[in-house]
mmCIF file of C-alpha atoms in Angstrom:
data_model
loop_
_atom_site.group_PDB
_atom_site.id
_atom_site.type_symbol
_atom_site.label_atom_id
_atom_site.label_comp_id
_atom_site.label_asym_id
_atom_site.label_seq_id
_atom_site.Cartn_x
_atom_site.Cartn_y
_atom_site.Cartn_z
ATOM 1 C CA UNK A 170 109.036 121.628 199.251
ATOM 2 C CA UNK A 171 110.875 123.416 196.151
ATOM 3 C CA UNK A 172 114.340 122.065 195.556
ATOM 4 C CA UNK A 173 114.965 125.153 193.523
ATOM 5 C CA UNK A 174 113.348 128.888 194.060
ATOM 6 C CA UNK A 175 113.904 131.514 191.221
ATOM 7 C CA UNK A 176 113.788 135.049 193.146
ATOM 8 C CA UNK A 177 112.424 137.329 190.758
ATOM 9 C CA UNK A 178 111.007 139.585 192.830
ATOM 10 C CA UNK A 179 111.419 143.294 191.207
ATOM 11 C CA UNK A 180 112.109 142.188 187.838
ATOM 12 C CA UNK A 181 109.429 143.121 185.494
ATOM 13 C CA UNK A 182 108.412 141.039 181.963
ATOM 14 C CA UNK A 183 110.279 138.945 180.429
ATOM 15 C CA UNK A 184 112.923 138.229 183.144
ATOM 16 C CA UNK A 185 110.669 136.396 185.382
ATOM 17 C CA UNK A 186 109.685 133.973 182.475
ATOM 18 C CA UNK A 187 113.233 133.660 181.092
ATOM 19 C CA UNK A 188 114.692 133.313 184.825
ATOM 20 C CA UNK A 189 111.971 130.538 184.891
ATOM 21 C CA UNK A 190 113.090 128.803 181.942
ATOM 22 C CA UNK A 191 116.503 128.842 182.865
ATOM 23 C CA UNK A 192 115.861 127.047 185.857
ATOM 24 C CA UNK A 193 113.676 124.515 184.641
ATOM 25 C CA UNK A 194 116.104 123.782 182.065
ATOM 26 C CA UNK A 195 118.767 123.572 184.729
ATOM 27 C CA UNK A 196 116.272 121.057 186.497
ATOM 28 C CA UNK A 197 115.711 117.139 186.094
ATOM 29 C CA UNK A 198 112.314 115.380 185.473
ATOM 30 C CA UNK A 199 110.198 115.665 188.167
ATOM 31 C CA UNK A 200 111.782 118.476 190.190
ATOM 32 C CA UNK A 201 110.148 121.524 191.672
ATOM 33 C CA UNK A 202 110.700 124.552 191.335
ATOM 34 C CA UNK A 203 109.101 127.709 192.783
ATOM 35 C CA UNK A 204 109.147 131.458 191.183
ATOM 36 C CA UNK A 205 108.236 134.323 193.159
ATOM 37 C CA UNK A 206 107.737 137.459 191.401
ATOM 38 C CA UNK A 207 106.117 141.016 192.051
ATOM 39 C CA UNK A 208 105.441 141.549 188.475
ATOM 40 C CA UNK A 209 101.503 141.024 188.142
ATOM 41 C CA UNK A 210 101.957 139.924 184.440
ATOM 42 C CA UNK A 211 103.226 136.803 186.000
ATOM 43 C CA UNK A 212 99.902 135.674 186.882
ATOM 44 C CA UNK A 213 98.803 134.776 183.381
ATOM 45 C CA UNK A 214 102.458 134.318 181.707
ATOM 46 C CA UNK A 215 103.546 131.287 183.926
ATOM 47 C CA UNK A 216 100.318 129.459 184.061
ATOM 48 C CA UNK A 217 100.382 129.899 180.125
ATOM 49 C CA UNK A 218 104.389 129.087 179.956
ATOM 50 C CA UNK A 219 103.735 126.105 181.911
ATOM 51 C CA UNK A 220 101.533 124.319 180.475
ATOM 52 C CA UNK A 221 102.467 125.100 176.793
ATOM 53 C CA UNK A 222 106.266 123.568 177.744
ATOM 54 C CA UNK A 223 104.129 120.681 179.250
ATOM 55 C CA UNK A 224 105.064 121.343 182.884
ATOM 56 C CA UNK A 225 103.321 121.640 185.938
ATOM 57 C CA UNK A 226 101.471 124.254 187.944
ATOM 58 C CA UNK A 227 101.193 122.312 191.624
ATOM 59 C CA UNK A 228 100.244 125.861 193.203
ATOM 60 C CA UNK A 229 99.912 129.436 192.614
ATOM 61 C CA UNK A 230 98.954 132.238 195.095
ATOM 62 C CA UNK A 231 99.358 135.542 196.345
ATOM 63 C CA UNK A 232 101.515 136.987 199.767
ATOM 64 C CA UNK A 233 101.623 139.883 200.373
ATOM 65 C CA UNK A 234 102.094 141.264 197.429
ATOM 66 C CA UNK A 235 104.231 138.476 195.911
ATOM 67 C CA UNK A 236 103.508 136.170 193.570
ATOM 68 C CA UNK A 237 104.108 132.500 194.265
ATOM 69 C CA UNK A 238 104.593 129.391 191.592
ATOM 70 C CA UNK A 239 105.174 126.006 192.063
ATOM 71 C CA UNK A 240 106.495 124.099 188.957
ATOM 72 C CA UNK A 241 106.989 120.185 188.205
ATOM 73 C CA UNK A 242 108.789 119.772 185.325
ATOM 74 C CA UNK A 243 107.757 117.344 182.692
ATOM 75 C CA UNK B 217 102.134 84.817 175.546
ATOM 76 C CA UNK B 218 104.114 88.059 176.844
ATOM 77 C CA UNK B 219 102.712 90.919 178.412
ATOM 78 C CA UNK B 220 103.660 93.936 176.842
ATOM 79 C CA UNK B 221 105.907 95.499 179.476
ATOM 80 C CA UNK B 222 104.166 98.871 179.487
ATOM 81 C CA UNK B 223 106.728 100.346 181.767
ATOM 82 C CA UNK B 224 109.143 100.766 179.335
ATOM 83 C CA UNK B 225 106.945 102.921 177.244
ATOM 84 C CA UNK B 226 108.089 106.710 177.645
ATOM 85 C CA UNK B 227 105.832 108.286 180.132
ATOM 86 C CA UNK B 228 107.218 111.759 180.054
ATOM 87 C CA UNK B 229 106.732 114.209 177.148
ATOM 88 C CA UNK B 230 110.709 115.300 175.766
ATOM 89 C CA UNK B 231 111.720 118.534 176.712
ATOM 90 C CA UNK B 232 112.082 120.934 174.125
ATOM 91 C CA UNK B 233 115.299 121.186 174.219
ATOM 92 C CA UNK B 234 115.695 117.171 173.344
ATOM 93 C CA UNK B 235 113.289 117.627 170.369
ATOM 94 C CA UNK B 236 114.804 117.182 167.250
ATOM 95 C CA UNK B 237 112.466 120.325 165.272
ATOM 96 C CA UNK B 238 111.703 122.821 167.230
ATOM 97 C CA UNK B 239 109.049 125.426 166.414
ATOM 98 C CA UNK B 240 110.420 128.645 164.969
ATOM 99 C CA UNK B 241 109.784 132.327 165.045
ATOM 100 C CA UNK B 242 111.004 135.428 163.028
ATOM 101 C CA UNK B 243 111.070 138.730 163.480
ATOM 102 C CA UNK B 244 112.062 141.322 161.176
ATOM 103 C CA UNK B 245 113.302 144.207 163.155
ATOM 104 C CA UNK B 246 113.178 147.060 160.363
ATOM 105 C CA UNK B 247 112.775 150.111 163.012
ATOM 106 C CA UNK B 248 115.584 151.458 165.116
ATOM 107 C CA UNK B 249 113.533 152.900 167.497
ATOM 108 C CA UNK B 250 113.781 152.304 170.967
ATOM 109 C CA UNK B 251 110.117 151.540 171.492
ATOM 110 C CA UNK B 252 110.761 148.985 168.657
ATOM 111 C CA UNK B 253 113.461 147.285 169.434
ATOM 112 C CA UNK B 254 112.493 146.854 173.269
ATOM 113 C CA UNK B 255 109.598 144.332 171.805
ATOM 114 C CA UNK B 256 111.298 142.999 169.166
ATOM 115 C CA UNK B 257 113.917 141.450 171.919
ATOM 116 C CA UNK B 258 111.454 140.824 174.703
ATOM 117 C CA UNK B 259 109.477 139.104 172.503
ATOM 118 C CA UNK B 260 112.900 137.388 171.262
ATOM 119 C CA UNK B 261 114.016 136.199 174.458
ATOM 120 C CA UNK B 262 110.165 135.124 175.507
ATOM 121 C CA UNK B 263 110.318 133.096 172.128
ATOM 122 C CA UNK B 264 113.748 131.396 172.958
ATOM 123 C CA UNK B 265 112.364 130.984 177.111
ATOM 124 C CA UNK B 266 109.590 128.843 175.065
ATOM 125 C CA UNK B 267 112.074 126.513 173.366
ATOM 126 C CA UNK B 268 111.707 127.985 170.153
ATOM 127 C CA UNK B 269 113.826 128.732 167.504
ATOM 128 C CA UNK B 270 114.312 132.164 167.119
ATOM 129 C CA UNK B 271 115.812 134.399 164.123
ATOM 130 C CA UNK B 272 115.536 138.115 164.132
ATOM 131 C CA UNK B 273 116.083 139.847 160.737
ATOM 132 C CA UNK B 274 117.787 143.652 161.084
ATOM 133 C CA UNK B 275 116.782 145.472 158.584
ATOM 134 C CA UNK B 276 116.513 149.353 157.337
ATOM 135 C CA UNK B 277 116.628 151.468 160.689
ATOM 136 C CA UNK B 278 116.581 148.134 162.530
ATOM 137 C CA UNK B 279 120.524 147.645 161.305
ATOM 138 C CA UNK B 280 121.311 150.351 163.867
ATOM 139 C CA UNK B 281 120.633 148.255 166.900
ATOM 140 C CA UNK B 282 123.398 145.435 166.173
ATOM 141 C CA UNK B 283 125.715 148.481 165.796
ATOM 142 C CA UNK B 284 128.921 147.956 167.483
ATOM 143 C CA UNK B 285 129.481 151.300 169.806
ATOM 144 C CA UNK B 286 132.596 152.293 168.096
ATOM 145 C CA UNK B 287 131.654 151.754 164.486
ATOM 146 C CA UNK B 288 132.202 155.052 163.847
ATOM 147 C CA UNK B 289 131.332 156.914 160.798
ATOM 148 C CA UNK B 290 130.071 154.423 158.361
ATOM 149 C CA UNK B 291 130.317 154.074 154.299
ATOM 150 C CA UNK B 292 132.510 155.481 151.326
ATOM 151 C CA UNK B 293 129.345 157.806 149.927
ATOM 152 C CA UNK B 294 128.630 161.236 151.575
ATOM 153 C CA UNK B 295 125.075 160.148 152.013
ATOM 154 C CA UNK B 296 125.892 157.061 153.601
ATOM 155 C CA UNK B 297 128.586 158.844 156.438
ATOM 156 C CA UNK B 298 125.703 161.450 156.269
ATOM 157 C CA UNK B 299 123.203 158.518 157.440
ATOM 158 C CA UNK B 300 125.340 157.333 160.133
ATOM 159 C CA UNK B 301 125.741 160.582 161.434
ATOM 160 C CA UNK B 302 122.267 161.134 161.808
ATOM 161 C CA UNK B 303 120.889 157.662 162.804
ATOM 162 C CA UNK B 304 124.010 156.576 165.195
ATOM 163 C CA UNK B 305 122.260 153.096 165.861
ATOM 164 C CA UNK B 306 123.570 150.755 168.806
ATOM 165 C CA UNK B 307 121.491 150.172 171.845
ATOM 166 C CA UNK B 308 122.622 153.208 173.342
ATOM 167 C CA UNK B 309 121.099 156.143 170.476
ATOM 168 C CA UNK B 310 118.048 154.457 169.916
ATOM 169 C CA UNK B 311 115.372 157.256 169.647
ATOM 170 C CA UNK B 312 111.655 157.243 170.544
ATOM 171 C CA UNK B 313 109.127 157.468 167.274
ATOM 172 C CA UNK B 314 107.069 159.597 169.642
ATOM 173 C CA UNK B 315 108.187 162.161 172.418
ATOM 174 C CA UNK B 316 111.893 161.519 171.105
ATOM 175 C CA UNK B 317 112.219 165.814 171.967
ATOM 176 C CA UNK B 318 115.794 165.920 170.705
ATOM 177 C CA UNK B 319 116.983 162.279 172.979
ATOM 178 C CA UNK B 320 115.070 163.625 176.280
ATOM 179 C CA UNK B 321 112.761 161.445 175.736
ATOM 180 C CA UNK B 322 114.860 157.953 175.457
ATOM 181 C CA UNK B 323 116.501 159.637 178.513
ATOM 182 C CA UNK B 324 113.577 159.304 180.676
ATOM 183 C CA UNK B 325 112.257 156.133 178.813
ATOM 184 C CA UNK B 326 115.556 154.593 180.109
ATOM 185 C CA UNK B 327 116.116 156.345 183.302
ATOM 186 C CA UNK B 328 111.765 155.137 184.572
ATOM 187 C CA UNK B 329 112.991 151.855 182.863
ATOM 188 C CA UNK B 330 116.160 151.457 185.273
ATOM 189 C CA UNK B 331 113.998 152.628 188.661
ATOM 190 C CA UNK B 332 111.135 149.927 187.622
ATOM 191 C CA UNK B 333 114.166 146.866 186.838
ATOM 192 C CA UNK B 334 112.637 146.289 183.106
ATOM 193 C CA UNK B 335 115.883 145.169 181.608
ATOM 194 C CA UNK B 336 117.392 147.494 179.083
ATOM 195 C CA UNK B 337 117.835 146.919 175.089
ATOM 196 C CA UNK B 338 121.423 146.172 175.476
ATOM 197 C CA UNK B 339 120.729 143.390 178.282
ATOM 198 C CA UNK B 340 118.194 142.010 176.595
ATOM 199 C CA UNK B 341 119.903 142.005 173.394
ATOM 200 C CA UNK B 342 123.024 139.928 175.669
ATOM 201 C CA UNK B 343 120.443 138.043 176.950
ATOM 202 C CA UNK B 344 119.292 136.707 173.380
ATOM 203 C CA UNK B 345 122.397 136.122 172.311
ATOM 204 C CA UNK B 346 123.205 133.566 175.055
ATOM 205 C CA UNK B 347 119.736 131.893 174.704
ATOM 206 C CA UNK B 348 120.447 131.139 170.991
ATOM 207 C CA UNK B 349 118.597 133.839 169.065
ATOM 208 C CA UNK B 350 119.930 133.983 166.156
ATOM 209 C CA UNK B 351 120.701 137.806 164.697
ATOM 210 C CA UNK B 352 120.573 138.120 161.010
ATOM 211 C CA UNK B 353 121.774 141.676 159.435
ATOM 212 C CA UNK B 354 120.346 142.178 155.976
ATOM 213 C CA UNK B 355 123.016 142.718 153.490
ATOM 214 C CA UNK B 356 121.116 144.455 151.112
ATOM 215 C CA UNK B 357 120.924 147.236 154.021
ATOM 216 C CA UNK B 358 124.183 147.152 154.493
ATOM 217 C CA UNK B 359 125.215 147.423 151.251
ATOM 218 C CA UNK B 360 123.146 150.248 150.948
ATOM 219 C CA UNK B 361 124.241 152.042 154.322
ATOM 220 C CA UNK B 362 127.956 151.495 153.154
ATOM 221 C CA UNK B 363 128.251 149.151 156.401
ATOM 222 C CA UNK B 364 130.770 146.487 156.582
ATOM 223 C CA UNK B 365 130.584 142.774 159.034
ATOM 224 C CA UNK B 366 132.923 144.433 161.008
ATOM 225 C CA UNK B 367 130.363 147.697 162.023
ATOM 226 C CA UNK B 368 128.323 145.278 163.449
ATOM 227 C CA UNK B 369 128.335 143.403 167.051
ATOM 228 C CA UNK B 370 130.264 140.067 167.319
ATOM 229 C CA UNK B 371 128.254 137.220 167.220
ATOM 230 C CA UNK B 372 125.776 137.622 164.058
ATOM 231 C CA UNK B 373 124.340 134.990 162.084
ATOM 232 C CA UNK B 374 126.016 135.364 158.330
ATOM 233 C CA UNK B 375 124.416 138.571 156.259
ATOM 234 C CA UNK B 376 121.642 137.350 154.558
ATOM 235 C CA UNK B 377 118.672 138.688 152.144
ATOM 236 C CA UNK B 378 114.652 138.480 151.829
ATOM 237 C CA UNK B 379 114.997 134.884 150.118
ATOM 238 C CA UNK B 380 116.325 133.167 153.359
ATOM 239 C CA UNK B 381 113.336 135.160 155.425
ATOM 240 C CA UNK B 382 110.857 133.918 153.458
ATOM 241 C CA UNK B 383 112.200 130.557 153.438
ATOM 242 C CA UNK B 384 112.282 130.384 157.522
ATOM 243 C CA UNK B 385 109.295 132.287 157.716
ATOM 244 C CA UNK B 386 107.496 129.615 155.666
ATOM 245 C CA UNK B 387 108.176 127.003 158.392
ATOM 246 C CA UNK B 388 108.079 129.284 160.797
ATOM 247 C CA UNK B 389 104.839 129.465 163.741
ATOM 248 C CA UNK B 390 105.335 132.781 164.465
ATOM 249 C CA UNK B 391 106.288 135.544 162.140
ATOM 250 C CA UNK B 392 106.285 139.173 163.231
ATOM 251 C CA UNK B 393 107.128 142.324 161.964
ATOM 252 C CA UNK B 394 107.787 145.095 164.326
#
């Protein structure tokens, strides 16, 4: 289960990715955190974001319209 | 004989916020329009999201967006109060290079940008400046556009000239010009 869940549902590029960041960087080693986001961009910006910060994507799929991520940070 | 204790090697990569260097990336914002400067600070904030270091250069018509709202009438020169007359600059009289139609344009630009939540210049700009980005104005265009430190928006990185771009943008990964 996510011990953190960034609710960016609405926003549109960048905030989703910068909302992300700013939780991960809240975050310690090893914690996850899940995004969920309505912005379609998502689907290739956090799977990039994430692994180029070194992180990890446990999950990603679609509900409903939503977006959902599940990040491990390095 | 002793085993190397391989436990105590690091396992985890640092985060980049615990790396000493971090990778940089410059802009150089010379347009003060508003489907400029929108990029120039996503990208910005995107940059800074990635751990980077991140400078954006104001220059020429790009000055205009780190225009504080009540600079006024700017210069000692007819032509330079002239220029701020015409091109008021800040976040909030940014024109469009296409379909401007006298500020209609930006209007609706802003007002489709509210309804769909894509955060506005000003926000973003905020946004930057709390993530780090650093903000240079360009003297030389200040000089030239009779603009003083205290024109600008609080918070600026110290007015500086196309020696120090070149010098970051020669270490930098990312160098755009927008």
């Amino acid at each position: 289960m996510p011990e953190v869940t960034v609710d960016a549902r609405g926003l549109q590029c960048p905030m989703p990715i910068i909302k992300l960041s700013q939780a991960i960087s809240a975050a310690t080693s090893g914690q996850l955190v899940e995004l969920i986001s309505t912005d379609r961009g998502s689907c290739t910006d956090v799977p990039a974001w994430t692994s180029d910060m070194g992180h990890v994507l446990k999950e990603q799929r679609e509900e409903n319209g939503e977006f959902h991520f599940l990040i491990q940070k390095a | 004989m002793t085993v190397p204790n391989l436990s105590a090697v690091p396992d985890e990569a640092p985060s980049a916020e615990q790396q000493p260097e971090r990778e940089k990336m410059v802009i150089i914002a010379a347009s003060g329009d508003l489907d400029k400067a929108w990029p120039v600070l996503i990208l910005a904030t995107t940059g800074a999201a990635y751990g980077m270091e991140v400078t954006v250069f104001f220059t020429f018509w790009g000055l205009g967006i780190i225009k504080k709202p009540d600079a006024g009438i700017t210069g000692d020169d007819w032509r330079q109060k002239m220029l701020s007359v015409f091109n008021r600059g800040t976040t909030e009289h940014l024109g469009l290079s296409k379909l401007n139609f006298g500020g209609m344009g930006p209007k609706m630009m802003k007002d489709l940008a509210d309804k769909h939540k894509v955060a506005s210049v000003q926000e973003l700009l905020e946004l930057a400046q709390q993530m780090g980005v650093k903000l240079w104005p360009c003297q030389m265009t200040m000089t030239l556009m009779g603009m003083e430190r205290d024109d600008l928006i609080d918070g600026l990185d110290v007015p500086a000239g196309a020696g120090a771009a070149i010098s970051l943008m020669k270490q930098s990964t990312i160098n755009l010009f927008i």
